[in-house]
PDB file of C-alpha atoms in Angstrom:
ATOM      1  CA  UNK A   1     -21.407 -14.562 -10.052  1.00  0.00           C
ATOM      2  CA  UNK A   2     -22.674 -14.701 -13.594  1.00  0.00           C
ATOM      3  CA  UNK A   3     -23.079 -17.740 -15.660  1.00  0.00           C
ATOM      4  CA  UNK A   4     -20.391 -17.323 -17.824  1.00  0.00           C
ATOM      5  CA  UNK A   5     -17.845 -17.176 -14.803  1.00  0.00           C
ATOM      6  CA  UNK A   6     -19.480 -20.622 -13.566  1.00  0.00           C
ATOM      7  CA  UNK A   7     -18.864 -22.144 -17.058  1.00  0.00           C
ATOM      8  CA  UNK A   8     -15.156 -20.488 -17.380  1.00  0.00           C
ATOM      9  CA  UNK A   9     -14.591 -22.491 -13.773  1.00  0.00           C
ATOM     10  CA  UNK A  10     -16.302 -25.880 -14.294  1.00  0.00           C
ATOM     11  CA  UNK A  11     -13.783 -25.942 -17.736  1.00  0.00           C
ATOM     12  CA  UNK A  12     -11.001 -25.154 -15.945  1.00  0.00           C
ATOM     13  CA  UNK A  13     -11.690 -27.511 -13.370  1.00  0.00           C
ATOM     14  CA  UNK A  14     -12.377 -30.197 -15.978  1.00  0.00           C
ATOM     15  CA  UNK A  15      -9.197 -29.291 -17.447  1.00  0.00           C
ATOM     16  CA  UNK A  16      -7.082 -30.278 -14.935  1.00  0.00           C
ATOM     17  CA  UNK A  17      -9.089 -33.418 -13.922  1.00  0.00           C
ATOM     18  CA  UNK A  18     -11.253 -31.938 -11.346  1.00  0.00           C
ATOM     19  CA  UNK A  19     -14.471 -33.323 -12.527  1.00  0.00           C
ATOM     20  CA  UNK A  20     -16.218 -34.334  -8.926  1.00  0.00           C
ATOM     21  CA  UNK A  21     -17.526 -32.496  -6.159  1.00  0.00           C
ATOM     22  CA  UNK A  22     -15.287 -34.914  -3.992  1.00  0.00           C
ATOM     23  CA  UNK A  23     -12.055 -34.040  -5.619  1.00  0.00           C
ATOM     24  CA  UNK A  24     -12.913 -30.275  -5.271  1.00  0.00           C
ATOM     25  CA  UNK A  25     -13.866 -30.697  -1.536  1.00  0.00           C
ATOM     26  CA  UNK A  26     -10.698 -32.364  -0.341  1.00  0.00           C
ATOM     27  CA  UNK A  27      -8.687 -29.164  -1.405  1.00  0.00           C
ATOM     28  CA  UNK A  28      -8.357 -26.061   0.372  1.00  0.00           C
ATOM     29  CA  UNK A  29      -8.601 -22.459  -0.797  1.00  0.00           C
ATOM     30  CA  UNK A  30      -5.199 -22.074  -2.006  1.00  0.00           C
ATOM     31  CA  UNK A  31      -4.890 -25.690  -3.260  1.00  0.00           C
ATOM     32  CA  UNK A  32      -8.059 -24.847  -5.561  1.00  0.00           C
ATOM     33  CA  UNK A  33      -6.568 -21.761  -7.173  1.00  0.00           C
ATOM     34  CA  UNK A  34      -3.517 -23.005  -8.032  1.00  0.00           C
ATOM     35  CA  UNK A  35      -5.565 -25.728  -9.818  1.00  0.00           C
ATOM     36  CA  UNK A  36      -7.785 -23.538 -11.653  1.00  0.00           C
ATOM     37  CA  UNK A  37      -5.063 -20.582 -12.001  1.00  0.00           C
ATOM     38  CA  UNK A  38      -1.230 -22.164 -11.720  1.00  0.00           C
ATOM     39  CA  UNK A  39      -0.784 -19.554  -9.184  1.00  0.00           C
ATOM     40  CA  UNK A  40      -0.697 -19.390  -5.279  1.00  0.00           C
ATOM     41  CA  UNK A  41      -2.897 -17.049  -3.372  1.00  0.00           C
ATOM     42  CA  UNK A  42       0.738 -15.676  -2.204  1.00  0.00           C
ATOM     43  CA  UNK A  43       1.070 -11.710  -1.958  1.00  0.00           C
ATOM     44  CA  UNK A  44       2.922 -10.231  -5.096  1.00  0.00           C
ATOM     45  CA  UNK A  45       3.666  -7.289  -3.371  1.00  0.00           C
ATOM     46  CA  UNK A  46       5.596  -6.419  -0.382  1.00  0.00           C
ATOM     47  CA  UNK A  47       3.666  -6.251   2.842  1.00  0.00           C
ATOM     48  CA  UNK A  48       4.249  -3.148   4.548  1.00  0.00           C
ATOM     49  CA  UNK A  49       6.785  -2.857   7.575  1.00  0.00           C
ATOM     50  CA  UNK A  50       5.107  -2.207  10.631  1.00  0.00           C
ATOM     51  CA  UNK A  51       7.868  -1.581  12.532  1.00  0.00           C
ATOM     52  CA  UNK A  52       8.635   0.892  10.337  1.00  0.00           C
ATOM     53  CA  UNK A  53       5.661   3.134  10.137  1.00  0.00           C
ATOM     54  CA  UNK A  54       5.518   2.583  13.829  1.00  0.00           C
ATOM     55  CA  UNK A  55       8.660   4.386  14.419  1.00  0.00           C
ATOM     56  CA  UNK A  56       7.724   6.929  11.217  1.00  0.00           C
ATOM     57  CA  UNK A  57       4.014   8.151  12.888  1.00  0.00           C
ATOM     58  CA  UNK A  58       5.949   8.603  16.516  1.00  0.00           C
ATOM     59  CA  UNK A  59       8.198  11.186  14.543  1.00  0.00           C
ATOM     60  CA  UNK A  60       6.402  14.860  15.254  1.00  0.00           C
ATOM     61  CA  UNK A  61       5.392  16.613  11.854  1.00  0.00           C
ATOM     62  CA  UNK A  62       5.100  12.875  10.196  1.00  0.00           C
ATOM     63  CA  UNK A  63       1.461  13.401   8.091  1.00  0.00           C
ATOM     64  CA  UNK A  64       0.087   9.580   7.548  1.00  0.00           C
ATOM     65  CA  UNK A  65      -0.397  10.893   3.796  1.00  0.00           C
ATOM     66  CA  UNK A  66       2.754  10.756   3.464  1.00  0.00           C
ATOM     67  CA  UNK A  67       2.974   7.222   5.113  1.00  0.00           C
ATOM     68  CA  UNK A  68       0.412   6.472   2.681  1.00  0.00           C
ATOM     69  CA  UNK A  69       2.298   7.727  -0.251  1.00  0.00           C
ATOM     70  CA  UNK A  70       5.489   5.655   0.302  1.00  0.00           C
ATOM     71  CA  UNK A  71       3.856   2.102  -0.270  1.00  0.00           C
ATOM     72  CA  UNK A  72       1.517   3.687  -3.156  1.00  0.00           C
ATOM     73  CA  UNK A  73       4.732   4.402  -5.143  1.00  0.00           C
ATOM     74  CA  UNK A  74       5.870   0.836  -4.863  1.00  0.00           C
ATOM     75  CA  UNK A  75       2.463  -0.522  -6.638  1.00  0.00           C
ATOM     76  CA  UNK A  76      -0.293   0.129  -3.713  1.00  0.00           C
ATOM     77  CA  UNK A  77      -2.780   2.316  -6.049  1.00  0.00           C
ATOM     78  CA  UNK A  78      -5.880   1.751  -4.204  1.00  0.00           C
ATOM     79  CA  UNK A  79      -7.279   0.579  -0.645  1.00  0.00           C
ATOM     80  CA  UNK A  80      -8.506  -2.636  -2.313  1.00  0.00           C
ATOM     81  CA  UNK A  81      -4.888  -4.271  -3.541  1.00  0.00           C
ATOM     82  CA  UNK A  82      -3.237  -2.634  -0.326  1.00  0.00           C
ATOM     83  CA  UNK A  83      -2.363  -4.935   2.477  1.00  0.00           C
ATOM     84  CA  UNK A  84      -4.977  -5.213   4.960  1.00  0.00           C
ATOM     85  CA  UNK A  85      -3.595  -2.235   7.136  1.00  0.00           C
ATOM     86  CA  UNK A  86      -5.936  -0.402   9.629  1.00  0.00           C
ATOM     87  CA  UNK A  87      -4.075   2.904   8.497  1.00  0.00           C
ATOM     88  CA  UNK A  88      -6.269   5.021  11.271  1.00  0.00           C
ATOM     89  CA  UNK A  89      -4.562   3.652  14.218  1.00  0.00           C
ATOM     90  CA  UNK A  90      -1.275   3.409  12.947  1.00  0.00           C
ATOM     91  CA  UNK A  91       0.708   5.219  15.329  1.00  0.00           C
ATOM     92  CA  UNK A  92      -2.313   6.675  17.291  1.00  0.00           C
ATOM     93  CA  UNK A  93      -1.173   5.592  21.315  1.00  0.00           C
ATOM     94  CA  UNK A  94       1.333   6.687  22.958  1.00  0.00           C
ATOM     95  CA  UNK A  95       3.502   4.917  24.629  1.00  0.00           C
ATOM     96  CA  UNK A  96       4.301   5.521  28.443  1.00  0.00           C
TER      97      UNK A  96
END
């Protein structure tokens, strides 16, 4: 983390009256970003239903490309802002 990012943080936490370690300490992860940010560490995209792809990747001729392809059109543009999916063992057991 450079410098600059420290000092952008330390104002922002002096901003909104978080000037001690103490007040800092007492919050949790999501309390402490909506602080600094006026957000919530809340997902702003839909989570993917499992359900769903479950009963998609038991279909035969179902590629998981084009599993893959369905979320990426609603927003999904790369692995890092996708949900946290294991995408290789979607669908891989069968069930007896």
């Amino acid at each position: 983390m450079s410098a600059g990012v420290v000092g952008s943080m330390l104002a922002r936490a002096a901003k909104v009256g978080l000037t001690t370690w103490g007040e800092v300490e007492m919050l949790d992860d999501a309390e402490l970003d909506e602080h600094l940010h006026g957000r919530t560490l809340e997902p702003t995209r839909p989570l993917p239903d499992c359900a769903w792809i479950h009963a998609e990747r038991s279909k035969p001729g179902v590629p998981l490309q084009l599993l893959w392809n369905s979320p990426c059109t609603r927003g999904w543009t790369h692995q890092r802002s996708a949900p946290q999916v294991d995408w290789r063992h979607v669908g891989t057991h069968n069930q007896g």
